[in-house]
PDB file of C-alpha atoms in Angstrom:
ATOM      1  CA  MET A   1     -72.863  21.592-122.574  1.00  0.00           C
ATOM      2  CA  PRO A   2     -69.251  21.590-120.639  1.00  0.00           C
ATOM      3  CA  GLN A   3     -70.181  18.422-119.100  1.00  0.00           C
ATOM      4  CA  ALA A   4     -71.317  16.662-122.209  1.00  0.00           C
ATOM      5  CA  TRP A   5     -67.739  17.723-123.701  1.00  0.00           C
ATOM      6  CA  LEU A   6     -66.139  16.413-120.436  1.00  0.00           C
ATOM      7  CA  TRP A   7     -67.856  12.766-120.933  1.00  0.00           C
ATOM      8  CA  TRP A   8     -66.820  13.063-124.727  1.00  0.00           C
ATOM      9  CA  CYS A   9     -63.704  13.256-124.229  1.00  0.00           C
ATOM     10  CA  LEU A  10     -62.979  10.822-121.795  1.00  0.00           C
ATOM     11  CA  SER A  11     -64.586   8.458-123.801  1.00  0.00           C
ATOM     12  CA  HIS A  12     -62.246   9.089-126.459  1.00  0.00           C
ATOM     13  CA  LEU A  13     -59.777   8.635-123.973  1.00  0.00           C
ATOM     14  CA  THR A  14     -60.508   5.930-122.819  1.00  0.00           C
ATOM     15  CA  VAL A  15     -61.400   3.850-125.876  1.00  0.00           C
ATOM     16  CA  ALA A  16     -57.663   4.684-127.240  1.00  0.00           C
ATOM     17  CA  ALA A  17     -56.216   3.771-124.494  1.00  0.00           C
ATOM     18  CA  LEU A  18     -58.218   0.254-124.030  1.00  0.00           C
ATOM     19  CA  GLY A  19     -57.646  -0.182-127.622  1.00  0.00           C
ATOM     20  CA  THR A  20     -54.080   1.242-127.790  1.00  0.00           C
ATOM     21  CA  TRP A  21     -52.859  -1.410-124.928  1.00  0.00           C
ATOM     22  CA  LEU A  22     -54.765  -3.903-126.736  1.00  0.00           C
ATOM     23  CA  LEU A  23     -53.004  -3.877-129.786  1.00  0.00           C
ATOM     24  CA  ARG A  24     -49.474  -3.598-128.300  1.00  0.00           C
ATOM     25  CA  ARG A  25     -50.273  -7.315-126.770  1.00  0.00           C
ATOM     26  CA  TYR A  26     -51.817  -8.206-129.958  1.00  0.00           C
ATOM     27  CA  ALA A  27     -48.559  -7.031-132.288  1.00  0.00           C
ATOM     28  CA  LEU A  28     -45.844  -8.507-129.482  1.00  0.00           C
ATOM     29  CA  HIS A  29     -48.108 -11.403-130.577  1.00  0.00           C
ATOM     30  CA  ARG A  30     -48.234 -11.423-133.975  1.00  0.00           C
ATOM     31  CA  ARG A  31     -44.327 -10.067-133.744  1.00  0.00           C
ATOM     32  CA  LEU A  32     -45.656  -7.247-135.475  1.00  0.00           C
ATOM     33  CA  LEU A  33     -42.379  -4.824-134.754  1.00  0.00           C
ATOM     34  CA  ASP A  34     -40.535  -2.798-136.154  1.00  0.00           C
ATOM     35  CA  HIS A  35     -36.673  -3.095-136.067  1.00  0.00           C
ATOM     36  CA  PRO A  36     -34.093  -0.671-135.581  1.00  0.00           C
ATOM     37  CA  GLY A  37     -32.160   0.199-139.196  1.00  0.00           C
ATOM     38  CA  GLU A  38     -30.080   2.987-140.300  1.00  0.00           C
ATOM     39  CA  ARG A  39     -33.164   4.322-142.037  1.00  0.00           C
ATOM     40  CA  ARG A  40     -35.207   4.781-138.244  1.00  0.00           C
ATOM     41  CA  SER A  41     -34.539   6.658-135.531  1.00  0.00           C
ATOM     42  CA  HIS A  42     -35.245   4.133-132.808  1.00  0.00           C
ATOM     43  CA  VAL A  43     -33.206   1.595-131.369  1.00  0.00           C
ATOM     44  CA  VAL A  44     -35.478  -1.813-129.641  1.00  0.00           C
ATOM     45  CA  ALA A  45     -37.577  -3.517-131.602  1.00  0.00           C
ATOM     46  CA  THR A  46     -40.201  -2.068-131.211  1.00  0.00           C
ATOM     47  CA  PRO A  47     -44.868  -3.380-131.504  1.00  0.00           C
ATOM     48  CA  ARG A  48     -46.563  -1.021-134.540  1.00  0.00           C
ATOM     49  CA  GLY A  49     -49.910  -0.719-135.222  1.00  0.00           C
ATOM     50  CA  GLY A  50     -51.131   1.265-132.481  1.00  0.00           C
ATOM     51  CA  GLY A  51     -53.313   4.299-134.385  1.00  0.00           C
ATOM     52  CA  MET A  52     -56.041   1.624-134.616  1.00  0.00           C
ATOM     53  CA  ALA A  53     -57.004   2.337-131.517  1.00  0.00           C
ATOM     54  CA  ILE A  54     -57.942   6.455-132.462  1.00  0.00           C
ATOM     55  CA  VAL A  55     -59.338   5.196-135.454  1.00  0.00           C
ATOM     56  CA  ALA A  56     -60.876   2.575-133.460  1.00  0.00           C
ATOM     57  CA  ALA A  57     -62.275   5.256-130.716  1.00  0.00           C
ATOM     58  CA  LEU A  58     -63.267   7.949-133.879  1.00  0.00           C
ATOM     59  CA  LEU A  59     -65.485   5.135-135.351  1.00  0.00           C
ATOM     60  CA  SER A  60     -66.880   4.908-131.972  1.00  0.00           C
ATOM     61  CA  GLY A  61     -67.174   8.280-131.871  1.00  0.00           C
ATOM     62  CA  CYS A  62     -69.324   8.686-134.634  1.00  0.00           C
ATOM     63  CA  VAL A  63     -71.736   5.588-134.589  1.00  0.00           C
ATOM     64  CA  ALA A  64     -72.652   8.294-131.248  1.00  0.00           C
ATOM     65  CA  ALA A  65     -72.974  11.192-133.182  1.00  0.00           C
ATOM     66  CA  GLY A  66     -75.079   9.504-135.243  1.00  0.00           C
ATOM     67  CA  VAL A  67     -77.651   8.653-132.407  1.00  0.00           C
ATOM     68  CA  PHE A  68     -77.944  11.705-131.101  1.00  0.00           C
ATOM     69  CA  TRP A  69     -78.327  13.527-134.649  1.00  0.00           C
ATOM     70  CA  PRO A  70     -80.011  11.092-136.833  1.00  0.00           C
ATOM     71  CA  ALA A  71     -79.742  14.087-139.199  1.00  0.00           C
ATOM     72  CA  ALA A  72     -75.879  13.643-139.566  1.00  0.00           C
ATOM     73  CA  GLY A  73     -75.626  10.384-139.899  1.00  0.00           C
ATOM     74  CA  PRO A  74     -75.173  10.110-143.899  1.00  0.00           C
ATOM     75  CA  ILE A  75     -72.216  12.609-143.506  1.00  0.00           C
ATOM     76  CA  LEU A  76     -70.995  10.267-141.053  1.00  0.00           C
ATOM     77  CA  GLY A  77     -71.212   7.380-142.796  1.00  0.00           C
ATOM     78  CA  TRP A  78     -69.042   8.596-145.960  1.00  0.00           C
ATOM     79  CA  PHE A  79     -66.729  10.340-143.363  1.00  0.00           C
ATOM     80  CA  ALA A  80     -66.549   7.154-141.459  1.00  0.00           C
ATOM     81  CA  ALA A  81     -66.169   4.976-144.962  1.00  0.00           C
ATOM     82  CA  GLY A  82     -62.964   6.587-146.201  1.00  0.00           C
ATOM     83  CA  LEU A  83     -61.744   6.309-142.996  1.00  0.00           C
ATOM     84  CA  VAL A  84     -61.820   3.237-142.827  1.00  0.00           C
ATOM     85  CA  LEU A  85     -60.146   2.370-146.426  1.00  0.00           C
ATOM     86  CA  VAL A  86     -57.173   4.836-144.828  1.00  0.00           C
ATOM     87  CA  ALA A  87     -56.572   2.864-141.470  1.00  0.00           C
ATOM     88  CA  GLY A  88     -57.419  -0.593-143.391  1.00  0.00           C
ATOM     89  CA  VAL A  89     -55.147   0.040-145.638  1.00  0.00           C
ATOM     90  CA  GLY A  90     -52.774   0.844-143.528  1.00  0.00           C
ATOM     91  CA  TRP A  91     -53.279  -1.757-141.463  1.00  0.00           C
ATOM     92  CA  TRP A  92     -53.100  -4.538-144.038  1.00  0.00           C
ATOM     93  CA  ASP A  93     -49.885  -3.047-145.249  1.00  0.00           C
ATOM     94  CA  ASP A  94     -48.496  -3.612-141.350  1.00  0.00           C
ATOM     95  CA  HIS A  95     -49.312  -7.473-141.528  1.00  0.00           C
ATOM     96  CA  ARG A  96     -48.556  -7.489-144.929  1.00  0.00           C
ATOM     97  CA  PRO A  97     -46.341  -4.984-147.289  1.00  0.00           C
ATOM     98  CA  LEU A  98     -49.029  -3.165-150.578  1.00  0.00           C
ATOM     99  CA  SER A  99     -47.110  -1.718-152.827  1.00  0.00           C
ATOM    100  CA  ALA A 100     -47.215   1.831-152.899  1.00  0.00           C
ATOM    101  CA  ARG A 101     -49.333   2.709-155.978  1.00  0.00           C
ATOM    102  CA  LEU A 102     -52.123  -0.094-154.614  1.00  0.00           C
ATOM    103  CA  ARG A 103     -52.029   1.898-151.374  1.00  0.00           C
ATOM    104  CA  PHE A 104     -51.681   5.579-153.525  1.00  0.00           C
ATOM    105  CA  ALA A 105     -54.831   4.358-154.828  1.00  0.00           C
ATOM    106  CA  ILE A 106     -57.184   3.851-151.807  1.00  0.00           C
ATOM    107  CA  HIS A 107     -55.863   7.127-150.440  1.00  0.00           C
ATOM    108  CA  LEU A 108     -57.186   9.139-153.524  1.00  0.00           C
ATOM    109  CA  LEU A 109     -60.421   7.266-153.729  1.00  0.00           C
ATOM    110  CA  ALA A 110     -60.966   8.005-150.241  1.00  0.00           C
ATOM    111  CA  SER A 111     -59.601  11.796-150.250  1.00  0.00           C
ATOM    112  CA  VAL A 112     -61.838  11.895-153.238  1.00  0.00           C
ATOM    113  CA  MET A 113     -65.002  10.526-151.347  1.00  0.00           C
ATOM    114  CA  LEU A 114     -63.920  13.572-148.485  1.00  0.00           C
ATOM    115  CA  GLY A 115     -63.479  15.690-150.921  1.00  0.00           C
ATOM    116  CA  TRP A 116     -66.901  14.767-152.745  1.00  0.00           C
ATOM    117  CA  LEU A 117     -68.848  14.948-149.526  1.00  0.00           C
ATOM    118  CA  VAL A 118     -67.881  18.546-148.907  1.00  0.00           C
ATOM    119  CA  SER A 119     -68.168  19.916-152.150  1.00  0.00           C
ATOM    120  CA  HIS A 120     -71.693  18.619-151.827  1.00  0.00           C
ATOM    121  CA  HIS A 121     -72.724  20.466-148.921  1.00  0.00           C
ATOM    122  CA  THR A 122     -70.997  23.357-149.212  1.00  0.00           C
ATOM    123  CA  GLY A 123     -72.713  23.936-152.946  1.00  0.00           C
ATOM    124  CA  ASN A 124     -69.103  24.764-153.912  1.00  0.00           C
ATOM    125  CA  LEU A 125     -66.913  22.413-156.251  1.00  0.00           C
ATOM    126  CA  TRP A 126     -63.278  24.116-155.005  1.00  0.00           C
ATOM    127  CA  ASP A 127     -64.018  23.611-152.055  1.00  0.00           C
ATOM    128  CA  GLY A 128     -63.906  19.896-152.886  1.00  0.00           C
ATOM    129  CA  VAL A 129     -61.033  19.691-155.232  1.00  0.00           C
ATOM    130  CA  LEU A 130     -59.059  21.376-152.015  1.00  0.00           C
ATOM    131  CA  THR A 131     -60.777  18.937-149.504  1.00  0.00           C
ATOM    132  CA  ALA A 132     -59.270  15.834-151.125  1.00  0.00           C
ATOM    133  CA  MET A 133     -55.607  17.498-152.294  1.00  0.00           C
ATOM    134  CA  ALA A 134     -55.535  18.218-148.516  1.00  0.00           C
ATOM    135  CA  SER A 135     -55.972  14.576-148.059  1.00  0.00           C
ATOM    136  CA  VAL A 136     -53.880  13.803-150.302  1.00  0.00           C
ATOM    137  CA  VAL A 137     -51.532  15.629-148.753  1.00  0.00           C
ATOM    138  CA  LEU A 138     -51.874  14.971-145.048  1.00  0.00           C
ATOM    139  CA  ILE A 139     -52.011  10.888-145.290  1.00  0.00           C
ATOM    140  CA  ASN A 140     -48.615  11.052-146.580  1.00  0.00           C
ATOM    141  CA  VAL A 141     -47.512  13.903-144.507  1.00  0.00           C
ATOM    142  CA  TRP A 142     -48.226  11.635-141.480  1.00  0.00           C
ATOM    143  CA  ASN A 143     -46.691   9.035-142.811  1.00  0.00           C
ATOM    144  CA  PHE A 144     -43.316  10.430-144.107  1.00  0.00           C
ATOM    145  CA  MET A 145     -43.601  12.895-139.863  1.00  0.00           C
ATOM    146  CA  ASP A 146     -44.328   9.594-137.679  1.00  0.00           C
ATOM    147  CA  GLY A 147     -40.592   8.836-136.810  1.00  0.00           C
ATOM    148  CA  ILE A 148     -40.087  10.010-133.593  1.00  0.00           C
ATOM    149  CA  ASN A 149     -41.425   9.320-129.906  1.00  0.00           C
ATOM    150  CA  GLY A 150     -45.091  11.585-129.845  1.00  0.00           C
ATOM    151  CA  LEU A 151     -44.300  13.430-132.387  1.00  0.00           C
ATOM    152  CA  ALA A 152     -47.343  12.572-134.816  1.00  0.00           C
ATOM    153  CA  SER A 153     -49.711  11.922-131.970  1.00  0.00           C
ATOM    154  CA  SER A 154     -49.027  15.268-129.886  1.00  0.00           C
ATOM    155  CA  GLN A 155     -49.471  17.395-133.655  1.00  0.00           C
ATOM    156  CA  ALA A 156     -52.310  16.159-135.073  1.00  0.00           C
ATOM    157  CA  ALA A 157     -53.832  17.059-131.335  1.00  0.00           C
ATOM    158  CA  LEU A 158     -52.556  20.098-131.076  1.00  0.00           C
ATOM    159  CA  ALA A 159     -53.924  20.827-134.591  1.00  0.00           C
ATOM    160  CA  ALA A 160     -57.284  19.327-133.839  1.00  0.00           C
ATOM    161  CA  LEU A 161     -57.626  21.522-131.120  1.00  0.00           C
ATOM    162  CA  ALA A 162     -56.977  24.851-133.234  1.00  0.00           C
ATOM    163  CA  PHE A 163     -59.392  23.456-135.556  1.00  0.00           C
ATOM    164  CA  ALA A 164     -62.052  22.682-132.597  1.00  0.00           C
ATOM    165  CA  ALA A 165     -61.286  26.107-131.345  1.00  0.00           C
ATOM    166  CA  VAL A 166     -62.352  28.011-134.149  1.00  0.00           C
ATOM    167  CA  VAL A 167     -65.812  26.413-135.074  1.00  0.00           C
ATOM    168  CA  PRO A 168     -69.618  26.727-133.088  1.00  0.00           C
ATOM    169  CA  GLY A 169     -70.030  25.089-130.448  1.00  0.00           C
ATOM    170  CA  ALA A 170     -71.890  21.642-132.056  1.00  0.00           C
ATOM    171  CA  TRP A 171     -69.100  20.982-134.677  1.00  0.00           C
ATOM    172  CA  ALA A 172     -65.736  21.433-132.340  1.00  0.00           C
ATOM    173  CA  TRP A 173     -66.850  18.505-131.131  1.00  0.00           C
ATOM    174  CA  ALA A 174     -65.020  16.560-133.855  1.00  0.00           C
ATOM    175  CA  GLY A 175     -61.682  18.238-133.453  1.00  0.00           C
ATOM    176  CA  LEU A 176     -62.338  16.967-129.618  1.00  0.00           C
ATOM    177  CA  ALA A 177     -62.915  13.756-130.276  1.00  0.00           C
ATOM    178  CA  VAL A 178     -59.775  13.229-132.420  1.00  0.00           C
ATOM    179  CA  ALA A 179     -57.487  15.277-129.681  1.00  0.00           C
ATOM    180  CA  ALA A 180     -58.844  13.041-126.936  1.00  0.00           C
ATOM    181  CA  ALA A 181     -58.365   9.764-129.185  1.00  0.00           C
ATOM    182  CA  CYS A 182     -54.850  10.835-129.570  1.00  0.00           C
ATOM    183  CA  LEU A 183     -54.003  11.934-126.199  1.00  0.00           C
ATOM    184  CA  GLY A 184     -55.136   8.157-125.043  1.00  0.00           C
ATOM    185  CA  PHE A 185     -52.678   7.040-127.390  1.00  0.00           C
ATOM    186  CA  LEU A 186     -49.865   9.563-126.164  1.00  0.00           C
ATOM    187  CA  PRO A 187     -48.627   7.642-123.080  1.00  0.00           C
ATOM    188  CA  PHE A 188     -47.785   4.331-125.061  1.00  0.00           C
ATOM    189  CA  ASN A 189     -45.769   6.303-127.110  1.00  0.00           C
ATOM    190  CA  PHE A 190     -44.521   8.866-125.329  1.00  0.00           C
ATOM    191  CA  PRO A 191     -41.639   9.984-123.796  1.00  0.00           C
ATOM    192  CA  ARG A 192     -40.434   5.554-124.645  1.00  0.00           C
ATOM    193  CA  ALA A 193     -42.816   4.710-127.512  1.00  0.00           C
ATOM    194  CA  ARG A 194     -44.238   1.457-126.402  1.00  0.00           C
ATOM    195  CA  ILE A 195     -45.871   1.075-129.471  1.00  0.00           C
ATOM    196  CA  PHE A 196     -45.957   2.608-132.853  1.00  0.00           C
ATOM    197  CA  LEU A 197     -49.080   4.280-134.757  1.00  0.00           C
ATOM    198  CA  GLY A 198     -48.328   2.711-137.811  1.00  0.00           C
ATOM    199  CA  ASP A 199     -48.999   2.729-141.663  1.00  0.00           C
ATOM    200  CA  GLY A 200     -53.011   2.225-140.736  1.00  0.00           C
ATOM    201  CA  GLY A 201     -52.181   5.021-138.005  1.00  0.00           C
ATOM    202  CA  SER A 202     -50.853   7.656-139.258  1.00  0.00           C
ATOM    203  CA  GLY A 203     -52.464   7.601-142.206  1.00  0.00           C
ATOM    204  CA  ALA A 204     -56.058   7.895-140.970  1.00  0.00           C
ATOM    205  CA  LEU A 205     -54.562  10.724-139.018  1.00  0.00           C
ATOM    206  CA  GLY A 206     -54.060  12.837-142.108  1.00  0.00           C
ATOM    207  CA  TYR A 207     -57.263  11.828-143.345  1.00  0.00           C
ATOM    208  CA  VAL A 208     -58.715  13.454-140.003  1.00  0.00           C
ATOM    209  CA  LEU A 209     -57.074  16.144-140.372  1.00  0.00           C
ATOM    210  CA  ALA A 210     -57.974  17.135-143.723  1.00  0.00           C
ATOM    211  CA  ALA A 211     -61.204  16.639-142.589  1.00  0.00           C
ATOM    212  CA  LEU A 212     -61.493  18.919-140.413  1.00  0.00           C
ATOM    213  CA  LEU A 213     -59.518  21.482-141.878  1.00  0.00           C
ATOM    214  CA  ALA A 214     -62.700  21.518-143.668  1.00  0.00           C
ATOM    215  CA  LEU A 215     -64.416  21.677-141.837  1.00  0.00           C
ATOM    216  CA  THR A 216     -62.946  25.241-140.846  1.00  0.00           C
ATOM    217  CA  VAL A 217     -63.900  26.180-144.149  1.00  0.00           C
ATOM    218  CA  ALA A 218     -66.947  25.095-144.603  1.00  0.00           C
ATOM    219  CA  SER A 219     -68.411  26.649-141.034  1.00  0.00           C
ATOM    220  CA  GLY A 220     -66.754  30.242-142.241  1.00  0.00           C
ATOM    221  CA  GLN A 221     -65.237  30.803-139.132  1.00  0.00           C
ATOM    222  CA  VAL A 222     -61.470  30.107-141.138  1.00  0.00           C
ATOM    223  CA  SER A 223     -60.050  31.125-144.904  1.00  0.00           C
ATOM    224  CA  TRP A 224     -58.299  28.497-146.598  1.00  0.00           C
ATOM    225  CA  TRP A 225     -55.424  31.073-146.959  1.00  0.00           C
ATOM    226  CA  ILE A 226     -55.003  30.330-143.289  1.00  0.00           C
ATOM    227  CA  SER A 227     -56.447  26.572-142.652  1.00  0.00           C
ATOM    228  CA  TRP A 228     -53.216  25.229-142.991  1.00  0.00           C
ATOM    229  CA  LEU A 229     -51.252  26.762-140.523  1.00  0.00           C
ATOM    230  CA  PRO A 230     -51.789  24.590-137.375  1.00  0.00           C
ATOM    231  CA  LEU A 231     -50.612  22.205-139.469  1.00  0.00           C
ATOM    232  CA  THR A 232     -46.940  24.002-140.409  1.00  0.00           C
ATOM    233  CA  ALA A 233     -44.152  22.484-138.686  1.00  0.00           C
ATOM    234  CA  PHE A 234     -45.328  19.600-140.559  1.00  0.00           C
ATOM    235  CA  LEU A 235     -45.849  20.336-144.172  1.00  0.00           C
ATOM    236  CA  VAL A 236     -42.526  22.325-144.144  1.00  0.00           C
ATOM    237  CA  ASP A 237     -40.220  19.397-142.448  1.00  0.00           C
ATOM    238  CA  ALA A 238     -41.752  16.904-144.952  1.00  0.00           C
ATOM    239  CA  GLY A 239     -42.307  19.307-148.329  1.00  0.00           C
ATOM    240  CA  PHE A 240     -38.850  20.331-148.504  1.00  0.00           C
ATOM    241  CA  THR A 241     -37.285  16.992-147.453  1.00  0.00           C
ATOM    242  CA  LEU A 242     -39.231  15.138-150.103  1.00  0.00           C
ATOM    243  CA  LEU A 243     -38.211  18.191-153.021  1.00  0.00           C
ATOM    244  CA  SER A 244     -34.561  17.532-151.677  1.00  0.00           C
ATOM    245  CA  ARG A 245     -34.686  14.415-152.834  1.00  0.00           C
ATOM    246  CA  MET A 246     -36.586  14.967-155.852  1.00  0.00           C
ATOM    247  CA  LEU A 247     -33.821  17.193-156.760  1.00  0.00           C
ATOM    248  CA  ALA A 248     -30.958  15.343-155.763  1.00  0.00           C
ATOM    249  CA  GLY A 249     -32.196  12.261-157.792  1.00  0.00           C
ATOM    250  CA  GLN A 250     -32.883  10.043-155.093  1.00  0.00           C
ATOM    251  CA  ARG A 251     -35.700   7.077-154.910  1.00  0.00           C
ATOM    252  CA  TRP A 252     -37.844  10.061-152.823  1.00  0.00           C
ATOM    253  CA  TRP A 253     -40.561   7.184-151.842  1.00  0.00           C
ATOM    254  CA  GLU A 254     -38.469   4.801-150.217  1.00  0.00           C
ATOM    255  CA  PRO A 255     -38.462   4.826-146.018  1.00  0.00           C
ATOM    256  CA  HIS A 256     -35.008   7.390-145.124  1.00  0.00           C
ATOM    257  CA  ALA A 257     -33.857   9.120-142.225  1.00  0.00           C
ATOM    258  CA  GLN A 258     -33.364  12.411-143.827  1.00  0.00           C
ATOM    259  CA  HIS A 259     -36.152  15.102-141.964  1.00  0.00           C
ATOM    260  CA  LEU A 260     -35.069  17.758-139.784  1.00  0.00           C
ATOM    261  CA  TYR A 261     -36.917  15.693-136.926  1.00  0.00           C
ATOM    262  CA  GLN A 262     -34.939  12.491-137.718  1.00  0.00           C
ATOM    263  CA  ARG A 263     -31.824  14.629-137.856  1.00  0.00           C
ATOM    264  CA  LEU A 264     -32.567  16.690-134.990  1.00  0.00           C
ATOM    265  CA  ALA A 265     -33.158  13.040-133.177  1.00  0.00           C
ATOM    266  CA  ARG A 266     -30.116  12.353-134.197  1.00  0.00           C
ATOM    267  CA  ARG A 267     -27.463  15.173-133.033  1.00  0.00           C
ATOM    268  CA  LEU A 268     -29.442  15.091-129.621  1.00  0.00           C
ATOM    269  CA  GLU A 269     -29.233  11.099-129.253  1.00  0.00           C
ATOM    270  CA  THR A 270     -32.916  11.841-127.734  1.00  0.00           C
ATOM    271  CA  HIS A 271     -36.650  12.580-129.018  1.00  0.00           C
ATOM    272  CA  VAL A 272     -37.664  13.871-126.275  1.00  0.00           C
ATOM    273  CA  PRO A 273     -36.866  17.725-126.559  1.00  0.00           C
ATOM    274  CA  VAL A 274     -37.628  17.734-130.460  1.00  0.00           C
ATOM    275  CA  THR A 275     -40.839  16.927-130.999  1.00  0.00           C
ATOM    276  CA  GLY A 276     -41.098  19.555-127.367  1.00  0.00           C
ATOM    277  CA  ILE A 277     -39.416  21.998-129.730  1.00  0.00           C
ATOM    278  CA  TYR A 278     -41.894  21.002-133.055  1.00  0.00           C
ATOM    279  CA  PHE A 279     -45.030  21.660-129.905  1.00  0.00           C
ATOM    280  CA  ALA A 280     -43.929  24.558-129.608  1.00  0.00           C
ATOM    281  CA  PHE A 281     -43.398  26.150-133.348  1.00  0.00           C
ATOM    282  CA  SER A 282     -46.735  24.895-133.486  1.00  0.00           C
ATOM    283  CA  VAL A 283     -48.309  26.541-130.839  1.00  0.00           C
ATOM    284  CA  ALA A 284     -47.073  29.636-131.834  1.00  0.00           C
ATOM    285  CA  ALA A 285     -48.556  28.584-135.704  1.00  0.00           C
ATOM    286  CA  VAL A 286     -52.396  27.733-133.166  1.00  0.00           C
ATOM    287  CA  CYS A 287     -51.205  31.991-131.629  1.00  0.00           C
ATOM    288  CA  LEU A 288     -51.308  33.211-135.366  1.00  0.00           C
ATOM    289  CA  TYR A 289     -53.857  30.764-136.645  1.00  0.00           C
ATOM    290  CA  VAL A 290     -56.739  32.330-134.674  1.00  0.00           C
ATOM    291  CA  LEU A 291     -55.568  35.928-133.842  1.00  0.00           C
ATOM    292  CA  ILE A 292     -56.267  36.627-137.704  1.00  0.00           C
ATOM    293  CA  ARG A 293     -58.952  34.048-138.487  1.00  0.00           C
ATOM    294  CA  HIS A 294     -61.527  37.456-138.845  1.00  0.00           C
ATOM    295  CA  ASP A 295     -58.779  39.697-140.683  1.00  0.00           C
ATOM    296  CA  ALA A 296     -59.511  40.955-144.093  1.00  0.00           C
ATOM    297  CA  THR A 297     -58.121  38.718-146.962  1.00  0.00           C
ATOM    298  CA  TRP A 298     -55.428  41.231-147.423  1.00  0.00           C
ATOM    299  CA  LEU A 299     -54.093  41.581-144.538  1.00  0.00           C
ATOM    300  CA  GLN A 300     -54.425  37.209-144.110  1.00  0.00           C
ATOM    301  CA  VAL A 301     -52.631  36.570-147.076  1.00  0.00           C
ATOM    302  CA  PRO A 302     -49.304  38.469-146.655  1.00  0.00           C
ATOM    303  CA  GLY A 303     -49.439  37.305-142.805  1.00  0.00           C
ATOM    304  CA  ALA A 304     -49.373  33.372-143.314  1.00  0.00           C
ATOM    305  CA  LEU A 305     -47.109  33.720-146.184  1.00  0.00           C
ATOM    306  CA  VAL A 306     -44.158  35.838-143.683  1.00  0.00           C
ATOM    307  CA  TRP A 307     -45.119  32.516-141.510  1.00  0.00           C
ATOM    308  CA  GLY A 308     -44.779  29.832-144.230  1.00  0.00           C
ATOM    309  CA  LEU A 309     -41.189  31.695-145.411  1.00  0.00           C
ATOM    310  CA  GLY A 310     -40.207  31.771-141.683  1.00  0.00           C
ATOM    311  CA  ALA A 311     -40.596  27.996-140.922  1.00  0.00           C
ATOM    312  CA  THR A 312     -38.555  27.380-144.267  1.00  0.00           C
ATOM    313  CA  ALA A 313     -35.832  29.457-143.381  1.00  0.00           C
ATOM    314  CA  ILE A 314     -35.881  28.165-139.997  1.00  0.00           C
ATOM    315  CA  TRP A 315     -36.114  24.486-141.699  1.00  0.00           C
ATOM    316  CA  PHE A 316     -32.749  25.439-143.698  1.00  0.00           C
ATOM    317  CA  PHE A 317     -30.797  26.960-141.431  1.00  0.00           C
ATOM    318  CA  LEU A 318     -31.186  23.834-139.717  1.00  0.00           C
ATOM    319  CA  ARG A 319     -30.322  21.459-141.949  1.00  0.00           C
ATOM    320  CA  ASP A 320     -27.297  23.295-142.917  1.00  0.00           C
ATOM    321  CA  GLY A 321     -25.969  23.391-139.876  1.00  0.00           C
ATOM    322  CA  LEU A 322     -26.781  19.726-138.706  1.00  0.00           C
ATOM    323  CA  ARG A 323     -25.172  19.115-142.114  1.00  0.00           C
ATOM    324  CA  ASN A 324     -22.095  21.356-141.868  1.00  0.00           C
ATOM    325  CA  SER A 325     -21.274  20.383-137.602  1.00  0.00           C
TER     326      SER A 325
END
């Protein structure tokens, strides 16, 4: 089994790495570039759309898994259909901007499909509702937080590994595939960005992480109460930045550079330590997630609540410090 896992991971890593290299050449040829600006955190024009290589690796994995486990074919096909919807609308938007309403409608459709898949196989309507909500949220959160080198892909890889670590052996293959595909892309995006994920890649990662989150709950190894812990850094930064913009009467749906990670990158004048800080924080979150996953609910809830409140306090402390200094 360890040898099979190794080949499984290497295949996803290789497809993602080769695909990213090819997509970079394609983006340069088509002039699909993100140019510097006051709403962006980079200083040179950089190709976008590299995240589609991660999508290609995961779709290849779905096909391979369907061949080896035919009984899982319908589940994999339904999941892959949603993934294609999310990645496809993002890929189109990377080429020719689409309206926010159309993008959201397609994200919602894919999320409802994922929610139906989960509720159909768990027999619990609320599992499906929560999965659909998580998918809509994470698709947009990963899009918002994909703004500096290595951040979105490293956080996705770490979360995927966390999910893989807590589920039964056969279920872990899904998390390993996502982590390996992200690691295949990462050298092209960190420490120096030679290509960005693009909307297709970032949205797809959010969708996939929602699926993995639901998988851990469906496996019976994790409760919904703590399922979000590996994603704390992104949820807090994206959530409170969005809330702050809404309360200030700003056009919150438009691109901006007000997230904490963007403020830190401007202050430090480099992306690497910021990505490292977020990674270290998420490692701590994953450790808590693994440690308390088998505790009684009355212990899990306050533990998760204290962690969330602590993360919120850190966010406000750093945000206010960066404002006032």
